[in-house]
Tab-separated table of C-alpha atoms and ligand atoms in Angstrom:
chain	number	residue	atom	x	y	z
A	1	MET	CA	-16.033	-4.877	20.110
A	2	ARG	CA	-17.669	-2.451	17.697
A	3	LEU	CA	-15.073	-1.884	15.014
A	4	LEU	CA	-15.445	0.839	12.331
A	5	VAL	CA	-13.493	0.545	8.907
A	6	LEU	CA	-13.055	3.837	7.287
A	7	GLY	CA	-12.805	2.377	3.831
A	8	GLY	CA	-12.984	-1.227	3.535
A	9	THR	CA	-14.344	-2.293	0.120
A	10	LEU	CA	-11.107	-2.144	-2.227
A	11	PHE	CA	-8.162	-3.723	-1.258
A	12	LEU	CA	-6.302	-3.484	2.079
A	13	GLY	CA	-9.436	-2.286	3.785
A	14	ARG	CA	-11.085	-5.302	2.523
A	15	HIS	CA	-8.708	-7.255	4.303
A	16	VAL	CA	-9.122	-5.311	7.323
A	17	VAL	CA	-12.597	-6.123	7.420
A	18	ALA	CA	-12.108	-10.016	6.983
A	19	ALA	CA	-9.438	-9.817	9.881
A	20	ALA	CA	-11.884	-7.750	11.925
A	21	LEU	CA	-14.805	-10.246	11.236
A	22	ALA	CA	-12.479	-13.317	11.777
A	23	ARG	CA	-11.458	-11.776	15.176
A	24	GLY	CA	-15.348	-11.619	16.332
A	25	HIS	CA	-15.746	-7.778	16.079
A	26	GLN	CA	-19.012	-6.380	15.118
A	27	VAL	CA	-17.694	-4.355	11.904
A	28	ALA	CA	-19.181	-1.557	10.080
A	29	THR	CA	-17.503	0.278	6.794
A	30	PHE	CA	-17.913	3.555	6.240
A	31	THR	CA	-17.716	4.657	2.124
A	32	ARG	CA	-19.369	6.511	-0.445
A	33	GLY	CA	-20.931	3.302	-1.803
A	34	VAL	CA	-19.040	3.687	-5.283
A	35	THR	CA	-16.312	0.905	-5.156
A	36	GLY	CA	-18.304	-1.829	-4.034
A	37	ALA	CA	-20.041	-3.375	-0.936
A	38	PRO	CA	-18.541	-5.232	2.185
A	39	PRO	CA	-19.344	-8.778	2.906
A	40	ASP	CA	-22.546	-9.975	4.587
A	41	GLY	CA	-22.559	-9.475	8.384
A	42	VAL	CA	-21.087	-6.084	8.140
A	43	ARG	CA	-22.862	-2.780	8.477
A	44	ALA	CA	-22.624	-0.650	5.429
A	45	LEU	CA	-22.275	3.089	6.402
A	46	HIS	CA	-22.370	5.446	3.703
A	47	GLY	CA	-21.078	9.012	2.892
A	48	ASP	CA	-18.258	11.166	1.864
A	49	ARG	CA	-15.628	11.649	4.553
A	50	ASP	CA	-14.562	15.097	2.918
A	51	ASP	CA	-17.949	16.084	4.311
A	52	PRO	CA	-18.042	17.181	8.010
A	53	ALA	CA	-21.752	16.073	8.620
A	54	ALA	CA	-21.769	12.732	6.528
A	55	LEU	CA	-19.852	10.344	9.374
A	56	PRO	CA	-21.981	11.618	12.179
A	57	ALA	CA	-25.231	11.133	10.321
A	58	ALA	CA	-24.161	7.739	9.001
A	59	LEU	CA	-22.846	6.656	12.524
A	60	ASP	CA	-26.468	7.385	14.002
A	61	GLY	CA	-25.956	6.277	17.585
A	62	TRP	CA	-23.796	3.247	16.397
A	63	ALA	CA	-20.733	4.380	18.603
A	64	PRO	CA	-17.424	2.775	17.567
A	65	GLU	CA	-14.908	1.476	20.137
A	66	LEU	CA	-12.155	0.942	17.574
A	67	VAL	CA	-11.047	2.515	14.187
A	68	VAL	CA	-9.300	1.342	11.204
A	69	ASP	CA	-8.746	3.969	8.949
A	70	THR	CA	-7.462	2.927	5.233
A	71	SER	CA	-9.164	5.490	3.159
A	72	CYS	CA	-7.659	9.041	4.236
A	73	GLN	CA	-6.787	10.807	1.300
A	74	THR	CA	-7.223	14.530	2.095
A	75	ARG	CA	-6.845	17.023	4.621
A	76	ALA	CA	-10.614	17.612	5.259
A	77	ALA	CA	-11.122	13.636	5.792
A	78	ALA	CA	-8.614	13.793	8.767
A	79	ARG	CA	-10.195	16.862	10.419
A	80	ASN	CA	-13.666	15.119	9.900
A	81	ALA	CA	-12.480	11.818	11.492
A	82	ALA	CA	-10.777	13.682	14.260
A	83	ALA	CA	-13.829	15.398	15.369
A	84	ALA	CA	-15.959	12.525	14.995
A	85	LEU	CA	-13.939	9.568	16.268
A	86	GLY	CA	-11.421	11.201	18.869
A	87	GLY	CA	-13.348	9.157	21.901
A	88	VAL	CA	-12.509	5.592	20.579
A	89	ARG	CA	-10.426	3.257	22.770
A	90	GLY	CA	-8.126	2.559	19.443
A	91	TYR	CA	-7.734	4.469	15.994
A	92	ALA	CA	-5.328	2.322	13.534
A	93	PHE	CA	-4.332	4.776	10.686
A	94	VAL	CA	-2.627	3.923	7.378
A	95	SER	CA	-0.173	6.743	6.323
A	96	SER	CA	2.809	6.157	4.004
A	97	LEU	CA	6.595	6.084	4.091
A	98	ASN	CA	5.822	9.340	2.358
A	99	ALA	CA	5.125	11.116	5.268
A	100	TYR	CA	8.788	11.242	5.869
A	101	ARG	CA	10.172	14.452	4.418
A	102	ASP	CA	13.305	12.835	3.107
A	103	TRP	CA	11.831	9.777	1.477
A	104	PRO	CA	12.208	9.069	-1.007
A	105	PRO	CA	15.202	8.924	-1.343
A	106	GLY	CA	15.642	7.854	2.488
A	107	PRO	CA	17.281	6.140	4.233
A	108	VAL	CA	14.543	5.822	6.801
A	109	ARG	CA	16.090	5.522	10.580
A	110	GLY	CA	13.608	4.598	12.968
A	111	GLU	CA	10.230	6.524	13.465
A	112	ASP	CA	11.574	9.728	14.470
A	113	GLY	CA	12.517	11.550	11.026
A	114	ALA	CA	10.942	14.892	10.283
A	115	VAL	CA	7.714	14.650	8.673
A	116	TRP	CA	6.214	17.022	6.232
A	117	ASP	CA	4.679	20.135	7.596
A	118	THR	CA	3.794	21.912	4.213
A	119	ASP	CA	0.516	23.227	3.301
A	120	ASP	CA	0.301	21.776	-0.287
A	121	ASP	CA	-1.856	18.928	-1.076
A	122	ASP	CA	0.710	16.232	-2.194
A	123	TYR	CA	0.275	12.780	-0.983
A	124	GLY	CA	2.843	12.673	1.538
A	125	PRO	CA	2.181	16.374	3.303
A	126	VAL	CA	-1.547	15.177	3.592
A	127	LYS	CA	-0.746	11.977	5.221
A	128	ALA	CA	1.736	13.750	7.605
A	129	PHE	CA	-0.905	16.472	8.657
A	130	ALA	CA	-3.310	13.785	8.788
A	131	GLU	CA	-1.110	11.916	11.435
A	132	ARG	CA	-0.748	15.379	13.468
A	133	GLU	CA	-4.351	15.922	13.571
A	134	LEU	CA	-5.750	12.517	14.414
A	135	SER	CA	-2.825	12.293	17.102
A	136	THR	CA	-3.872	15.795	18.490
A	137	ALA	CA	-7.440	14.093	18.894
A	138	LEU	CA	-6.302	10.721	20.033
A	139	GLY	CA	-3.136	10.945	22.014
A	140	ASP	CA	-1.427	7.880	22.522
A	141	ARG	CA	-4.912	5.651	21.349
A	142	PHE	CA	-3.330	6.789	18.086
A	143	LEU	CA	-1.459	4.464	15.812
A	144	THR	CA	0.064	5.436	12.444
A	145	ALA	CA	1.507	2.767	10.179
A	146	ARG	CA	3.802	4.313	7.706
A	147	ALA	CA	3.493	1.905	4.920
A	148	GLY	CA	5.907	0.963	2.082
A	149	LEU	CA	4.873	-1.176	-0.910
A	150	ILE	CA	1.696	-3.055	-0.103
A	151	VAL	CA	0.764	-6.035	-2.145
A	152	GLY	CA	-1.642	-9.169	-2.214
A	153	PRO	CA	-4.810	-10.276	-3.688
A	154	TYR	CA	-7.192	-7.404	-4.622
A	155	ASP	CA	-4.619	-4.933	-5.305
A	156	THR	CA	-5.557	-2.673	-7.990
A	157	VAL	CA	-2.427	-0.528	-7.836
A	158	ASP	CA	-1.244	-3.391	-9.895
A	159	ARG	CA	2.405	-2.873	-9.799
A	160	LEU	CA	3.140	-6.660	-8.812
A	161	GLY	CA	0.062	-7.594	-10.958
A	162	TRP	CA	1.708	-6.081	-14.228
A	163	TRP	CA	4.908	-8.346	-13.795
A	164	LEU	CA	2.747	-11.412	-12.868
A	165	ARG	CA	1.057	-11.046	-16.334
A	166	ARG	CA	4.028	-9.607	-18.370
A	167	LEU	CA	6.108	-13.019	-17.116
A	168	ALA	CA	3.210	-15.345	-17.960
A	169	ARG	CA	3.070	-14.018	-21.355
A	170	GLY	CA	6.432	-15.197	-21.701
A	171	GLY	CA	8.883	-14.569	-24.604
A	172	ARG	CA	12.049	-11.812	-24.112
A	173	VAL	CA	10.970	-9.573	-21.589
A	174	VAL	CA	12.900	-6.083	-20.682
A	175	VAL	CA	14.128	-5.875	-17.000
A	176	PRO	CA	16.316	-3.313	-15.871
A	177	ASP	CA	20.107	-4.155	-15.343
A	178	ALA	CA	19.481	-3.717	-11.666
A	179	LEU	CA	17.997	-7.196	-10.611
A	180	ASP	CA	20.211	-7.111	-7.335
A	181	GLN	CA	18.693	-3.843	-6.039
A	182	PRO	CA	16.802	-4.370	-2.601
A	183	ILE	CA	13.328	-4.596	-2.277
A	184	ALA	CA	11.026	-4.818	0.914
A	185	LEU	CA	6.962	-5.212	0.805
A	186	VAL	CA	4.329	-5.983	3.296
A	187	ASP	CA	1.251	-8.492	2.260
A	188	ALA	CA	-1.955	-6.651	2.931
A	189	ARG	CA	-3.179	-9.410	4.752
A	190	ASP	CA	-0.486	-9.496	7.318
A	191	LEU	CA	-0.760	-5.553	7.837
A	192	ALA	CA	-4.552	-5.664	8.167
A	193	GLY	CA	-4.599	-8.445	10.994
A	194	TRP	CA	-1.895	-6.533	12.652
A	195	LEU	CA	-4.119	-2.965	12.313
A	196	VAL	CA	-6.870	-4.965	13.867
A	197	GLU	CA	-4.827	-6.158	16.627
A	198	MET	CA	-2.980	-2.852	17.258
A	199	ALA	CA	-6.367	-1.001	17.650
A	200	GLU	CA	-7.687	-3.692	19.930
A	201	ARG	CA	-4.396	-3.397	22.216
A	202	GLY	CA	-4.765	0.624	21.836
A	203	VAL	CA	-0.977	0.453	20.660
A	204	GLY	CA	-0.031	3.900	19.586
A	205	GLY	CA	2.890	6.016	17.833
A	206	PRO	CA	4.260	5.793	14.490
A	207	VAL	CA	5.438	2.230	12.821
A	208	ASN	CA	7.653	1.974	9.706
A	209	THR	CA	5.126	-0.873	8.204
A	210	THR	CA	6.956	-2.867	5.429
A	211	GLY	CA	9.121	-5.844	5.336
A	212	PRO	CA	12.600	-6.039	6.872
A	213	ALA	CA	15.341	-4.050	4.677
A	214	GLY	CA	16.776	-6.992	2.247
A	215	MET	CA	14.155	-9.163	2.299
A	216	THR	CA	14.540	-9.892	-1.262
A	217	THR	CA	15.636	-8.276	-4.365
A	218	LEU	CA	13.790	-6.882	-7.753
A	219	GLY	CA	15.455	-10.135	-9.108
A	220	GLY	CA	14.518	-12.244	-6.761
A	221	LEU	CA	10.898	-11.303	-6.746
A	222	LEU	CA	10.817	-11.453	-10.576
A	223	GLU	CA	12.126	-14.822	-10.171
A	224	VAL	CA	9.623	-15.993	-7.870
A	225	CYS	CA	6.883	-14.491	-10.526
A	226	ARG	CA	8.370	-16.359	-13.410
A	227	ASP	CA	8.314	-19.761	-11.343
A	228	VAL	CA	4.773	-18.881	-10.053
A	229	THR	CA	3.321	-18.257	-13.198
A	230	GLY	CA	4.928	-21.402	-14.964
A	231	SER	CA	6.566	-18.796	-17.349
A	232	ASP	CA	9.353	-19.598	-19.699
A	233	ALA	CA	10.272	-15.872	-20.174
A	234	ASP	CA	13.550	-14.770	-20.774
A	235	LEU	CA	14.805	-11.743	-18.629
A	236	VAL	CA	16.637	-9.388	-20.939
A	237	PRO	CA	18.430	-6.924	-18.746
A	238	VAL	CA	18.922	-3.297	-20.238
A	239	ALA	CA	21.163	-0.646	-18.873
A	240	GLU	CA	19.487	2.109	-16.887
A	241	GLU	CA	20.948	5.053	-19.162
A	242	GLU	CA	19.360	3.143	-22.015
A	243	LEU	CA	16.041	2.840	-20.099
A	244	LEU	CA	15.995	6.380	-19.285
A	245	ALA	CA	17.077	7.592	-22.469
A	246	ALA	CA	14.068	5.713	-24.160
A	247	GLY	CA	11.660	7.388	-21.878
A	248	VAL	CA	10.961	4.504	-19.594
A	249	GLU	CA	9.786	5.900	-16.132
A	250	PRO	CA	11.078	4.177	-13.231
A	251	TRP	CA	8.604	2.885	-11.015
A	252	GLN	CA	5.522	3.413	-13.351
A	253	ASP	CA	6.791	2.125	-17.030
A	254	LEU	CA	8.614	-0.741	-15.260
A	255	PRO	CA	6.962	-1.060	-11.986
A	256	LEU	CA	9.083	-1.775	-8.451
A	257	TRP	CA	12.393	-0.418	-10.300
A	258	LEU	CA	13.999	2.547	-8.722
A	259	PRO	CA	17.002	4.352	-10.293
A	260	ARG	CA	20.408	3.719	-9.110
A	261	GLU	CA	20.854	6.922	-7.063
A	262	MET	CA	17.761	5.955	-5.162
A	263	ALA	CA	17.555	2.260	-4.831
A	264	GLY	CA	20.176	2.157	-2.188
A	265	THR	CA	18.777	4.264	0.290
A	266	ALA	CA	14.793	4.222	-0.469
A	267	TRP	CA	14.485	0.490	0.268
A	268	ASP	CA	16.488	1.335	3.610
A	269	VAL	CA	13.886	1.371	6.137
A	270	ASP	CA	14.292	0.433	9.593
A	271	THR	CA	11.537	-1.354	10.826
A	272	THR	CA	12.766	-2.633	14.319
A	273	ARG	CA	9.636	-1.374	15.735
A	274	ALA	CA	7.120	-3.144	13.538
A	275	ARG	CA	9.103	-6.366	14.290
A	276	GLN	CA	9.010	-5.507	18.161
A	277	VAL	CA	5.249	-4.935	18.110
A	278	GLY	CA	4.585	-8.210	15.717
A	279	LEU	CA	3.849	-7.048	12.265
A	280	PRO	CA	4.235	-10.422	10.651
A	281	VAL	CA	6.417	-11.078	7.504
A	282	ARG	CA	4.911	-13.672	5.268
A	283	PRO	CA	7.316	-15.530	2.714
A	284	VAL	CA	7.187	-13.448	-0.689
A	285	ARG	CA	6.450	-16.506	-2.627
A	286	GLU	CA	2.970	-16.967	-0.891
A	287	SER	CA	2.120	-13.298	-1.629
A	288	VAL	CA	2.954	-13.604	-5.001
A	289	ALA	CA	1.316	-17.028	-5.530
A	290	ASP	CA	-1.853	-15.827	-3.950
A	291	THR	CA	-1.758	-12.517	-6.068
A	292	TRP	CA	-1.722	-14.619	-9.283
A	293	ALA	CA	-4.297	-17.042	-8.213
A	294	TRP	CA	-6.518	-13.854	-7.558
A	295	LEU	CA	-5.783	-12.277	-10.940
A	296	GLN	CA	-6.593	-15.375	-12.531
A	297	VAL	CA	-10.197	-14.889	-11.840
A	298	ALA	CA	-10.299	-11.234	-11.177
A	299	GLY	CA	-11.351	-10.140	-14.544
A	300	GLU	CA	-10.334	-6.882	-16.052
A	301	LEU	CA	-9.252	-4.748	-13.212
A	302	PRO	CA	-10.715	-1.225	-12.406
A	303	PRO	CA	-8.377	2.002	-12.761
A	304	PRO	CA	-5.888	2.056	-10.085
A	305	PRO	CA	-7.170	4.046	-7.191
A	306	HIS	CA	-6.522	7.635	-5.873
A	307	GLY	CA	-5.818	8.849	-9.365
A	308	LEU	CA	-2.812	6.624	-9.884
A	309	ALA	CA	-1.975	5.895	-13.499
A	310	ARG	CA	-1.970	2.410	-14.414
A	311	PRO	CA	1.652	0.880	-14.321
A	312	GLY	CA	3.589	-1.210	-17.127
A	313	MET	CA	5.275	-0.508	-20.280
A	314	PRO	CA	3.386	-0.694	-23.638
A	315	PRO	CA	4.358	-3.498	-25.870
A	316	GLU	CA	5.793	-1.655	-28.361
A	317	ARG	CA	8.203	0.420	-26.381
A	318	GLU	CA	9.253	-2.971	-25.269
A	319	ALA	CA	9.726	-4.276	-28.538
A	320	ALA	CA	11.726	-1.238	-29.607
A	321	LEU	CA	13.941	-2.004	-26.814
A	322	LEU	CA	14.508	-5.698	-27.872
A	323	ALA	CA	15.056	-4.826	-31.396
A	324	GLY	CA	18.638	-5.773	-32.290
A	325	ARG	CA	19.433	-6.929	-28.994
A	326	SER	CA	20.759	-10.696	-28.846
B	401	NAP	N1	-0.855	0.671	-2.152
B	401	NAP	C1	0.417	0.689	-1.530
B	401	NAP	O1	1.562	0.322	-2.007
B	401	NAP	C2	0.618	1.831	-0.313
B	401	NAP	C3	1.569	2.242	0.117
B	401	NAP	C4	1.640	2.961	0.970
B	401	NAP	C5	0.518	3.518	1.802
B	401	NAP	N2	-0.790	3.144	1.095
B	401	NAP	C6	-2.125	3.517	1.697
B	401	NAP	O2	-2.733	2.464	2.123
B	401	NAP	C7	-4.175	2.611	1.894
B	401	NAP	C8	-4.788	1.501	0.874
B	401	NAP	O3	-5.939	1.500	1.123
B	401	NAP	P1	-6.890	0.898	0.111
B	401	NAP	O4	-7.335	2.036	-1.315
B	401	NAP	O5	-6.389	-0.365	-0.165
B	401	NAP	O6	-8.237	0.966	0.967
B	401	NAP	P2	-9.640	0.354	1.323
B	401	NAP	O7	-10.282	0.816	2.199
B	401	NAP	O8	-9.575	-1.035	0.534
B	401	NAP	O9	-10.329	1.230	-0.185
B	401	NAP	C9	-10.419	2.483	-0.229
B	401	NAP	C10	-11.638	3.169	0.469
B	401	NAP	O10	-11.837	4.409	0.459
B	401	NAP	C11	-13.303	4.402	0.224
B	401	NAP	N3	-13.549	5.932	0.016
B	401	NAP	C12	-12.672	6.619	-1.039
B	401	NAP	N4	-12.839	7.732	-1.117
B	401	NAP	C13	-13.838	7.962	0.114
B	401	NAP	C14	-14.773	9.310	0.527
B	401	NAP	N5	-14.156	10.497	-0.104
B	401	NAP	N6	-15.256	9.055	1.512
B	401	NAP	C15	-15.283	7.984	2.160
B	401	NAP	N7	-14.874	6.561	1.748
B	401	NAP	C16	-13.902	6.972	0.459
B	401	NAP	C17	-13.760	3.682	-0.931
B	401	NAP	O11	-15.024	3.505	-1.310
B	401	NAP	P3	-15.862	4.535	-2.033
B	401	NAP	O12	-15.249	4.579	-3.315
B	401	NAP	O13	-17.317	3.296	-2.224
B	401	NAP	O14	-16.355	5.444	-1.274
B	401	NAP	C18	-13.071	2.289	-0.581
B	401	NAP	O15	-13.456	1.484	0.134
B	401	NAP	C19	-4.313	3.994	1.432
B	401	NAP	O16	-4.409	5.075	2.461
B	401	NAP	C20	-2.913	4.386	0.879
B	401	NAP	O17	-2.729	5.699	0.950
B	401	NAP	C21	-0.622	2.281	-0.050
């Protein structure tokens, strides 16, 4: 079928394109042409999705039957897609757990929790608005994937990547003394293939698209990172209070770490529906190993997308935390 990827040249969308090609679709991408080009065999359409005229002009008679939307970050982008693509057979949209008004800290019980309905342009409210706008246009042909942490090759958000590089460098590594906190993730390749399949089948409704609650822990993940990189790093747990007092920002400076009062619930996301509709769960080790293999050849990464700050703790701050600690 003719499958349009809104996005498709950075991370998740790139895997969507690969999955759609592998499943025999005629694939087009719609991007500004800033981030990169899709592979050969893909129709590269260009325009800014915030501009209402751009998508209809770029399609120029090429009528998509299926859409996978990885690139929606604004209200205008959602409105314009709803106006231009409301007639397709299946539309799979990438939202976020942040669409839920109460997440974080969560927990998320099923998909019926209240979503944001405010008018501001924060990330969660915009994703929730986009879901409403597109759902109104498409009805039960619209699926929204409320994604949690996405990992895998080509991830320029770089949270897992930072830990891989830091552990590979070896020596004494500051880690939060919360290694038993749960963590769940979804591999971008699993999510991508599943999004294409959901659009093909015209499956609709919201789905919490992350791994099963408790699939691993922060410590378990770091152990796999250490193993995969062949590192002899010595993990030095530092108390949460001390990290916070030193200005270490959870999630940002020590990626994937959440403060105690949030960690117990934020990772408690009910993914029963995702499992029922077949979202795969790849072994964590495979995601980590493949991300590390990609990092070996990726060169210097571009800045993270969507205006996100580059994650990770500066070496001098780590050294200060380690000083005087046995
Ligand atoms: N990373 C996570 O852990 C996480 C968690 C939850 C949800 N999410 C969501 O998952 C999705 C991840 O997507 P991705 O960034 O990996 O997707 P992607 O499709 O691989 O990359 C983003 C694409 O959007 C295009 N784009 C950006 N601004 C555009 C515009 N104004 N008009 C047209 N195209 C535009 C970019 O190309 P150009 O720059 O060339 O235009 C690029 O191809 C996002 O929707 C994110 O909110 C991520």
